[in-house]
mmCIF file of C-alpha atoms in Angstrom:
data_model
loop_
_atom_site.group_PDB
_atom_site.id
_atom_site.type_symbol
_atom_site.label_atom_id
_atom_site.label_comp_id
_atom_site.label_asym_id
_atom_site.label_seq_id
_atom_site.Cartn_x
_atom_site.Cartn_y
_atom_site.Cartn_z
ATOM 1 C CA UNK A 1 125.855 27.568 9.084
ATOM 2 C CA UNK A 2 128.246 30.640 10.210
ATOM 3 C CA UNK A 3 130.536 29.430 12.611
ATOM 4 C CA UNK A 4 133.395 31.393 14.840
ATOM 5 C CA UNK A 5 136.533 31.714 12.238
ATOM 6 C CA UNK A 6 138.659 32.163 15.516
ATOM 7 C CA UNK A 7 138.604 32.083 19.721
ATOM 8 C CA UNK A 8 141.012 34.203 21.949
ATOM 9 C CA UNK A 9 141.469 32.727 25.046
ATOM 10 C CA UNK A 10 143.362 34.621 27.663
ATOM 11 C CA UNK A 11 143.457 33.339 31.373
ATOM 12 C CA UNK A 12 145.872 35.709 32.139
ATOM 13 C CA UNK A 13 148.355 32.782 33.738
ATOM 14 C CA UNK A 14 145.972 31.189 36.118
ATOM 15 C CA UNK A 15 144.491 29.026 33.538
ATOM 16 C CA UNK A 16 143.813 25.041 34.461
ATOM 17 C CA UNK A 17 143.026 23.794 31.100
ATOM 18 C CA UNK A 18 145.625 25.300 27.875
ATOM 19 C CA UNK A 19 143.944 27.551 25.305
ATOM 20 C CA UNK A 20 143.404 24.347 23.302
ATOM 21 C CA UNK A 21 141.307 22.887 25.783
ATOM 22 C CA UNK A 22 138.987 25.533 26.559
ATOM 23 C CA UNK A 23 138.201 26.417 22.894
ATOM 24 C CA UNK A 24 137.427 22.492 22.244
ATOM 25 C CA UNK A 25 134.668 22.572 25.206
ATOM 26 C CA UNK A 26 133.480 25.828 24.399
ATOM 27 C CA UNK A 27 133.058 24.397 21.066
ATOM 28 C CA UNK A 28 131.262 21.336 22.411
ATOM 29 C CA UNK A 29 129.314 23.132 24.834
ATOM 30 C CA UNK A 30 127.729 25.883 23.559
ATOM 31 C CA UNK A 31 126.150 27.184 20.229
ATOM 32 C CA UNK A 32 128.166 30.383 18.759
ATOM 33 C CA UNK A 33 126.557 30.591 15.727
ATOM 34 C CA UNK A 34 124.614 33.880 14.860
ATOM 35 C CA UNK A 35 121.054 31.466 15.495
ATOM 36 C CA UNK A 36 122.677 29.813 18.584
ATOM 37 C CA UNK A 37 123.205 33.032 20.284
ATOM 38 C CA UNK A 38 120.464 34.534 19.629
ATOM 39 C CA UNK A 39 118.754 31.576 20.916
ATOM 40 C CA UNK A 40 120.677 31.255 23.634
ATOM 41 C CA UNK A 41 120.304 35.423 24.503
ATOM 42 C CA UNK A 42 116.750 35.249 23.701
ATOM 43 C CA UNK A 43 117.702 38.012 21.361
ATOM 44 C CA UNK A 44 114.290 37.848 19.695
ATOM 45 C CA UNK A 45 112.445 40.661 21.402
ATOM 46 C CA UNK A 46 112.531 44.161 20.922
ATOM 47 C CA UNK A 47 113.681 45.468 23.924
ATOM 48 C CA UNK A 48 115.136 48.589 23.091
ATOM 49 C CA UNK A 49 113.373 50.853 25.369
ATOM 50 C CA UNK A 50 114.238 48.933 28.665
ATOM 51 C CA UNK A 51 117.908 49.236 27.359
ATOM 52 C CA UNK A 52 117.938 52.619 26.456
ATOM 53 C CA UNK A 53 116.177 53.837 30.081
ATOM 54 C CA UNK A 54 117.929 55.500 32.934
ATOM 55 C CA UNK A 55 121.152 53.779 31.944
ATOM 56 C CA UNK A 56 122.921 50.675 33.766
ATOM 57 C CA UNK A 57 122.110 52.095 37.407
ATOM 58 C CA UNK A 58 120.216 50.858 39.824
ATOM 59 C CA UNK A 59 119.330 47.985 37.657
ATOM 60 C CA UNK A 60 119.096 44.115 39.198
ATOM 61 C CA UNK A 61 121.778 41.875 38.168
ATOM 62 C CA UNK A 62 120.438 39.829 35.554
ATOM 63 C CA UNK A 63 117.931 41.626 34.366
ATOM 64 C CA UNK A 64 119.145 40.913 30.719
ATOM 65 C CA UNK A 65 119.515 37.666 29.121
ATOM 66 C CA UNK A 66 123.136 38.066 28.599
ATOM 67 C CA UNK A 67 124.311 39.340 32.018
ATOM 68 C CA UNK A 68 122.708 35.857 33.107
ATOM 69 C CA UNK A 69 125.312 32.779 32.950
ATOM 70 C CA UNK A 70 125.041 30.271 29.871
ATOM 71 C CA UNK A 71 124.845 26.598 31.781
ATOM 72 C CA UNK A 72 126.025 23.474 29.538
ATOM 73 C CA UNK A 73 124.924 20.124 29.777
#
């Protein structure tokens, strides 16, 4: 299974949690593997043509799987 070989983590100094921290629960939270993103993304389906049309304006936020926010149990 391919996972990440590294995380950059930059909060810019307004970070809670240290670097450490965040890359353990991102780690334990969510699937980064090429399958677990694509999962995740619901990368699946070819949707070329909606991307491709009358560029990023006008569009609803949202409208694509990964402009939506990844939730963790």
């Amino acid at each position: 299974m391919a996972e990440p070989v590294s995380y950059l983590v930059e909060t810019f100094g307004t970070g809670q949690r240290s670097a450490d921290e965040i890359v353990s629960a991102l780690q334990d939270e969510i699937d980064l593997t090429p399958a677990g993103i694509l999962k995740t993304l619901d990368l699946r389906w070819p949707i070329d043509e909606l991307t491709t049309t009358d560029g990023h304006f006008g569009r609803q936020r949202g409208e694509f799987s990964w402009e939506r926010e990844v939730t963790t149990g």
